[in-house]
Amino acid sequence: MTGVHLEPNDYHAKMAEKDTVIIDVRNHYESVIGHFTPPPNGAQLIDPKMRKSTEFPLWLDKPETKKLLQNKQVLMYCTGGVRCERASALLRTKMETEADVKDLNIKGVYQLQGGVDKYFKNFPEGGYWKGKNYTFDKRFAHAPPLLEVEERYNKKMSETTPPDSKDVPEKKNGDNDDNSNHNIMGKCEACSKPWDMYRGKRRCPTCGV
């Protein structure tokens, strides 16, 4: 008994509906570098700020969480869809077995079929996604396909365009040397400069932490 599986196009449409919340069931550091940004007057994004999946049940039991879910339809998403299976099943079980959760009058529980990975395949330009999707493979983190292509092109152009070229836009004070920073939502905890490579022994290029 899990949430209703929605294909990316249907999930995308639901994010624009009122009285809806979206729960990012990934770890907080994953949400920091990229997440859905529903349209104005659409769903409300909720980040439980988890460090690991086992913290989800505790978060779900908090009074402030229940208040957020009251009289709402609940959407969930994760990288590939696995975490959503467990998370939505837990909520559905509580809706049937716990009186205080029954009283919340939750309108339905839905999850993104195939996770963010499948959403990117249907919305290569990003759709309602902003930032990058953290992965546990050699990619580390990646943007929607079309934005990845654009980022690689811009990086190549910045490397081949002469410094005195009129085509090079004037940098503003505080701009980082990395031209792809407009796609970076995360930041270094030490110096607060744009940073989204939270993996292995990689260090912030600005402060080295």
Coordinates of C-alpha atoms in Angstrom, one line a residue:
M1 CA 0.0 0.0 0.0
T2 CA 1.9 3.0 -1.3
G3 CA 1.1 6.3 -2.8
V4 CA -0.5 6.6 -6.2
H5 CA 2.3 6.4 -8.9
L6 CA 2.1 9.4 -11.2
E7 CA 4.0 9.6 -14.5
P8 CA 6.1 12.7 -14.9
N9 CA 3.6 14.6 -17.0
D10 CA 0.8 14.0 -14.5
Y11 CA 3.1 14.8 -11.5
H12 CA 4.1 18.0 -13.3
A13 CA 0.5 19.1 -13.6
K14 CA -0.3 18.3 -10.0
M15 CA 2.5 20.6 -8.8
A16 CA 0.5 23.5 -10.1
E17 CA -2.6 22.6 -8.0
K18 CA -3.6 24.5 -4.9
D19 CA -3.9 22.8 -1.4
T20 CA -1.0 20.6 -2.3
V21 CA 2.4 19.9 -0.6
I22 CA 5.5 18.3 -2.1
I23 CA 7.7 16.4 0.3
D24 CA 11.3 15.9 -0.8
V25 CA 12.2 12.6 0.8
R26 CA 15.9 12.8 -0.1
N27 CA 18.6 13.8 2.3
H28 CA 18.9 17.6 3.0
Y29 CA 22.3 18.0 1.3
E30 CA 20.7 16.6 -1.9
S31 CA 17.8 19.0 -1.7
V32 CA 20.1 22.0 -1.1
I33 CA 21.7 21.7 -4.6
G34 CA 18.5 21.0 -6.5
H35 CA 14.7 20.6 -6.0
F36 CA 11.4 21.3 -7.5
T37 CA 10.1 24.9 -7.5
P38 CA 6.3 24.8 -8.0
P39 CA 4.7 27.7 -9.8
P40 CA 3.1 30.6 -7.8
N41 CA -0.2 29.6 -6.3
G42 CA 0.7 26.0 -6.8
A43 CA 2.0 23.4 -4.4
Q44 CA 4.2 24.1 -1.3
L45 CA 7.6 22.4 -1.2
I46 CA 8.6 20.8 2.1
D47 CA 12.2 19.7 2.9
P48 CA 12.2 17.5 6.1
K49 CA 16.0 18.3 6.3
M50 CA 16.9 14.6 6.9
R51 CA 20.4 13.3 7.2
K52 CA 19.3 9.8 6.5
S53 CA 16.0 8.0 5.6
T54 CA 15.4 6.6 9.1
E55 CA 14.7 10.1 10.3
F56 CA 11.5 10.3 8.2
P57 CA 9.1 8.6 10.6
L58 CA 10.2 10.9 13.4
W59 CA 9.7 14.0 11.2
L60 CA 6.3 12.7 10.1
D61 CA 5.1 12.4 13.7
K62 CA 5.9 16.0 14.6
P63 CA 2.9 18.2 15.3
E64 CA 4.2 20.9 12.9
T65 CA 4.5 18.3 10.1
K66 CA 0.9 17.2 10.6
K67 CA -0.3 20.8 10.5
L68 CA 1.4 21.2 7.1
L69 CA -0.4 18.1 5.7
Q70 CA -3.8 18.9 7.0
N71 CA -6.5 19.1 4.3
K72 CA -3.8 18.8 1.6
Q73 CA -3.0 16.3 -1.1
V74 CA 0.6 15.1 -0.6
L75 CA 3.1 14.6 -3.4
M76 CA 6.5 12.9 -2.7
Y77 CA 9.6 12.5 -4.8
C78 CA 13.1 11.2 -4.6
T79 CA 16.0 10.4 -7.0
G80 CA 14.8 7.1 -8.5
G81 CA 11.6 6.4 -6.7
V82 CA 12.7 3.9 -4.1
R83 CA 12.5 6.1 -1.0
C84 CA 9.1 7.2 -2.0
E85 CA 7.8 3.7 -1.8
R86 CA 8.7 3.4 1.9
A87 CA 7.7 7.0 2.7
S88 CA 4.3 7.0 1.0
A89 CA 3.5 3.5 2.4
L90 CA 4.2 4.8 5.9
L91 CA 2.0 7.8 5.5
R92 CA -0.8 5.7 4.0
T93 CA -0.6 3.2 6.9
K94 CA -0.8 6.0 9.4
M95 CA -3.8 7.5 7.6
E96 CA -5.7 4.2 8.1
T97 CA -4.5 3.2 11.6
E98 CA -3.8 6.4 13.6
A99 CA -6.8 8.5 14.6
D100 CA -4.9 11.8 14.7
V101 CA -3.6 11.3 11.2
K102 CA -7.1 10.3 10.0
D103 CA -8.3 13.6 11.3
L104 CA -5.9 15.5 9.1
N105 CA -8.2 14.8 6.2
I106 CA -5.3 14.3 3.7
K107 CA -6.7 14.4 0.2
G108 CA -4.4 11.8 -1.3
V109 CA -0.8 10.6 -1.4
Y110 CA 1.1 10.5 -4.7
Q111 CA 4.6 9.8 -5.8
L112 CA 6.7 10.5 -8.8
Q113 CA 7.0 7.3 -10.9
G114 CA 10.7 6.8 -11.7
G115 CA 11.8 9.7 -9.6
V116 CA 13.7 12.8 -10.7
D117 CA 15.7 10.7 -13.2
K118 CA 12.5 9.9 -15.2
Y119 CA 11.2 13.5 -14.8
F120 CA 14.4 14.8 -16.6
K121 CA 13.7 12.4 -19.5
N122 CA 10.2 13.9 -19.9
F123 CA 11.3 17.5 -19.2
P124 CA 14.8 17.8 -20.6
E125 CA 14.6 21.6 -20.2
G126 CA 14.0 21.1 -16.5
G127 CA 10.3 21.7 -16.1
Y128 CA 9.7 22.9 -12.5
W129 CA 13.2 21.7 -11.4
K130 CA 15.8 24.1 -10.3
G131 CA 19.5 23.2 -9.7
K132 CA 21.0 19.8 -10.0
N133 CA 20.0 16.3 -9.1
Y134 CA 22.5 14.6 -6.7
T135 CA 23.3 11.0 -7.7
F136 CA 25.4 8.3 -6.1
D137 CA 27.4 7.4 -9.2
K138 CA 30.3 8.9 -11.0
R139 CA 28.1 11.9 -12.2
F140 CA 27.9 13.3 -8.6
A141 CA 25.3 15.8 -9.6
H142 CA 23.7 16.7 -12.9
A143 CA 21.3 19.2 -14.3
P144 CA 18.4 18.5 -16.8
P145 CA 19.8 17.3 -20.2
L146 CA 19.3 20.5 -22.2
L147 CA 20.8 22.6 -19.4
E148 CA 23.8 20.3 -19.2
V149 CA 24.4 20.8 -22.9
E150 CA 24.0 24.6 -22.5
E151 CA 26.4 24.6 -19.5
R152 CA 29.0 22.6 -21.4
Y153 CA 28.7 24.9 -24.4
N154 CA 29.0 28.1 -22.3
K155 CA 32.1 26.6 -20.5
K156 CA 33.7 25.8 -23.9
M157 CA 33.0 29.3 -25.2
S158 CA 34.4 30.9 -22.1
E159 CA 37.6 28.8 -22.5
T160 CA 38.1 29.7 -26.2
T161 CA 36.9 33.3 -26.3
P162 CA 39.9 35.9 -26.0
P163 CA 39.8 37.8 -22.7
D164 CA 39.5 41.1 -24.6
S165 CA 36.6 39.9 -26.7
K166 CA 33.4 42.1 -26.7
D167 CA 31.4 38.9 -26.5
V168 CA 32.6 38.3 -22.9
P169 CA 30.0 39.8 -20.5
E170 CA 31.4 42.1 -17.8
K171 CA 31.6 40.3 -14.5
K172 CA 29.9 41.8 -11.5
N173 CA 31.6 42.2 -8.1
G174 CA 31.5 39.0 -6.2
D175 CA 31.0 36.8 -9.3
N176 CA 32.7 33.4 -9.1
D177 CA 35.0 32.4 -12.0
D178 CA 32.8 29.4 -12.8
N179 CA 30.3 30.6 -15.5
S180 CA 27.9 27.8 -14.6
N181 CA 27.2 29.2 -11.1
H182 CA 23.8 30.3 -12.2
N183 CA 22.9 26.6 -12.0
I184 CA 24.4 26.1 -8.6
M185 CA 22.0 26.3 -5.7
G186 CA 24.2 24.9 -2.9
K187 CA 27.0 26.7 -1.2
C188 CA 30.2 26.0 0.8
E189 CA 29.4 25.9 4.5
A190 CA 32.7 27.7 5.2
C191 CA 32.9 30.6 2.7
S192 CA 29.3 30.5 1.3
K193 CA 30.5 30.6 -2.3
P194 CA 28.5 28.5 -4.8
W195 CA 29.3 24.8 -4.4
D196 CA 27.5 21.6 -5.2
M197 CA 30.1 18.8 -5.4
Y198 CA 29.5 17.3 -2.0
R199 CA 31.3 14.0 -2.7
G200 CA 34.4 12.2 -1.6
K201 CA 37.5 14.4 -1.0
R202 CA 36.5 17.2 -3.4
R203 CA 37.2 20.6 -1.9
C204 CA 35.7 24.0 -2.4
P205 CA 37.8 25.8 -5.1
T206 CA 37.4 29.1 -3.3
C207 CA 38.5 28.4 0.2
G208 CA 39.8 24.8 0.0
V209 CA 37.6 23.4 2.8

